[in-house]
Amino acid sequence: MIYPSIRVLSVAIACILPLAGISVSRAHAAEPFDQFPIAVACEYKGLYQIFYLTRLEADGVATYVNPSKLAGTISVGGTAKALGEPIGGSCLGKTLEQLRASGQILDLKR
C-alpha cells in the first residue's frame, strides 16, 4: 500500500528533477548514482518520512536527508546508519537490498 503522502512526494520529485536539469534515464545517469535510489521511505514511531539523496562521496557513501533535517548514510555494501541523533526506525541497519525487498526504495528509473 502506498501512503498518499509518499505518492504526492514521489510525483513532486518526478516533476522537479527534470526542471532542475537532472537526467534520470539510464543512458545519461552517472554510473555511481545507478546504485543508489533517489529516495528512501522510513517509519519511526508511526510517522512515515521520505529521505532523499543529497550527496554521494568519492568513497561510495551516500547521504540521505529529510525535510526535518534528519539524516543518514548508506554504502553499496553497508547498512543504513543515522547521522547525529541516534534514533531507531525501519531503515536503520538495513542494506540497500533489504530496503528494496521491503518496498522502501523510491527509484525514478524506467
Tab-separated table of C-alpha atoms in Angstrom:
chain	number	residue	atom	x	y	z
A	1	MET	CA	0.000	0.000	0.000
A	2	ILE	CA	1.377	3.409	-0.978
A	3	TYR	CA	0.510	6.103	1.507
A	4	PRO	CA	-0.911	9.310	-0.053
A	5	SER	CA	1.957	11.458	1.260
A	6	ILE	CA	4.541	9.144	-0.338
A	7	ARG	CA	2.639	9.217	-3.636
A	8	VAL	CA	2.438	13.044	-3.584
A	9	LEU	CA	6.124	13.388	-2.742
A	10	SER	CA	7.221	10.940	-5.425
A	11	VAL	CA	5.143	12.812	-8.024
A	12	ALA	CA	6.631	16.126	-6.853
A	13	ILE	CA	10.177	14.753	-7.102
A	14	ALA	CA	9.461	13.335	-10.553
A	15	CYS	CA	8.248	16.769	-11.703
A	16	ILE	CA	11.033	18.820	-10.111
A	17	LEU	CA	14.066	16.788	-11.234
A	18	PRO	CA	13.632	17.397	-14.990
A	19	LEU	CA	13.186	21.124	-14.302
A	20	ALA	CA	16.463	21.150	-12.392
A	21	GLY	CA	18.248	19.657	-15.402
A	22	ILE	CA	18.866	16.308	-13.754
A	23	SER	CA	18.553	13.354	-16.084
A	24	VAL	CA	17.066	10.233	-14.535
A	25	SER	CA	17.377	7.995	-17.578
A	26	ARG	CA	19.873	5.147	-17.506
A	27	ALA	CA	21.542	6.405	-20.661
A	28	HIS	CA	22.505	9.723	-19.062
A	29	ALA	CA	22.910	8.793	-15.410
A	30	ALA	CA	26.369	8.724	-13.911
A	31	GLU	CA	27.302	5.161	-13.003
A	32	PRO	CA	27.750	5.775	-9.246
A	33	PHE	CA	24.183	7.079	-8.995
A	34	ASP	CA	22.800	3.944	-10.672
A	35	GLN	CA	23.425	2.011	-7.459
A	36	PHE	CA	21.532	4.367	-5.147
A	37	PRO	CA	17.827	5.209	-5.054
A	38	ILE	CA	16.649	8.802	-5.330
A	39	ALA	CA	14.736	8.407	-2.040
A	40	VAL	CA	14.062	6.001	0.815
A	41	ALA	CA	10.835	5.737	2.838
A	42	CYS	CA	11.302	5.053	6.560
A	43	GLU	CA	8.932	4.673	9.508
A	44	TYR	CA	9.712	5.779	13.039
A	45	LYS	CA	7.113	5.705	15.834
A	46	GLY	CA	4.210	5.591	13.380
A	47	LEU	CA	5.481	8.522	11.286
A	48	TYR	CA	6.444	7.817	7.669
A	49	GLN	CA	9.179	10.019	6.248
A	50	ILE	CA	10.976	10.322	2.930
A	51	PHE	CA	14.752	10.709	2.914
A	52	TYR	CA	16.166	11.959	-0.390
A	53	LEU	CA	19.657	11.539	-1.810
A	54	THR	CA	21.716	14.660	-1.217
A	55	ARG	CA	25.342	13.590	-1.611
A	56	LEU	CA	27.470	10.741	-2.906
A	57	GLU	CA	31.041	10.830	-1.658
A	58	ALA	CA	34.070	9.512	-3.545
A	59	ASP	CA	34.311	6.579	-1.105
A	60	GLY	CA	30.809	5.382	-2.127
A	61	VAL	CA	28.881	6.596	0.911
A	62	ALA	CA	25.519	8.165	0.083
A	63	THR	CA	23.871	10.693	2.390
A	64	TYR	CA	20.076	10.987	2.648
A	65	VAL	CA	18.209	13.834	4.377
A	66	ASN	CA	14.541	14.535	5.089
A	67	PRO	CA	12.822	17.934	5.395
A	68	SER	CA	13.062	17.696	9.209
A	69	LYS	CA	16.860	17.658	8.847
A	70	LEU	CA	17.212	14.058	9.995
A	71	ALA	CA	19.956	12.357	8.008
A	72	GLY	CA	21.573	9.005	7.426
A	73	THR	CA	24.189	7.303	5.297
A	74	ILE	CA	24.476	4.043	3.413
A	75	SER	CA	27.009	2.428	1.103
A	76	VAL	CA	26.542	-0.283	-1.505
A	77	GLY	CA	27.925	-2.998	0.768
A	78	GLY	CA	26.957	-1.470	4.102
A	79	THR	CA	23.901	-0.779	6.205
A	80	ALA	CA	21.898	2.383	6.847
A	81	LYS	CA	23.187	4.487	9.744
A	82	ALA	CA	21.728	7.607	11.365
A	83	LEU	CA	23.753	10.819	11.469
A	84	GLY	CA	23.551	12.952	14.567
A	85	GLU	CA	20.862	11.856	16.990
A	86	PRO	CA	20.792	8.017	17.215
A	87	ILE	CA	17.124	7.253	16.585
A	88	GLY	CA	15.564	3.967	15.581
A	89	GLY	CA	13.352	3.303	12.625
A	90	SER	CA	12.559	0.890	9.859
A	91	CYS	CA	15.619	1.787	7.752
A	92	LEU	CA	18.450	1.575	10.253
A	93	GLY	CA	20.704	-1.418	9.938
A	94	LYS	CA	19.273	-2.489	6.555
A	95	THR	CA	21.260	-2.899	3.345
A	96	LEU	CA	20.111	-1.446	0.033
A	97	GLU	CA	18.926	-4.929	-0.972
A	98	GLN	CA	16.866	-5.260	2.208
A	99	LEU	CA	15.345	-1.811	1.707
A	100	ARG	CA	14.414	-2.744	-1.880
A	101	ALA	CA	12.905	-6.055	-0.754
A	102	SER	CA	10.782	-4.296	1.871
A	103	GLY	CA	9.466	-1.753	-0.661
A	104	GLN	CA	11.148	1.233	0.987
A	105	ILE	CA	13.114	2.341	-2.081
A	106	LEU	CA	11.798	5.028	-4.433
A	107	ASP	CA	13.572	4.822	-7.802
A	108	LEU	CA	12.920	7.065	-10.766
A	109	LYS	CA	14.408	4.661	-13.318
A	110	ARG	CA	12.446	3.488	-16.313
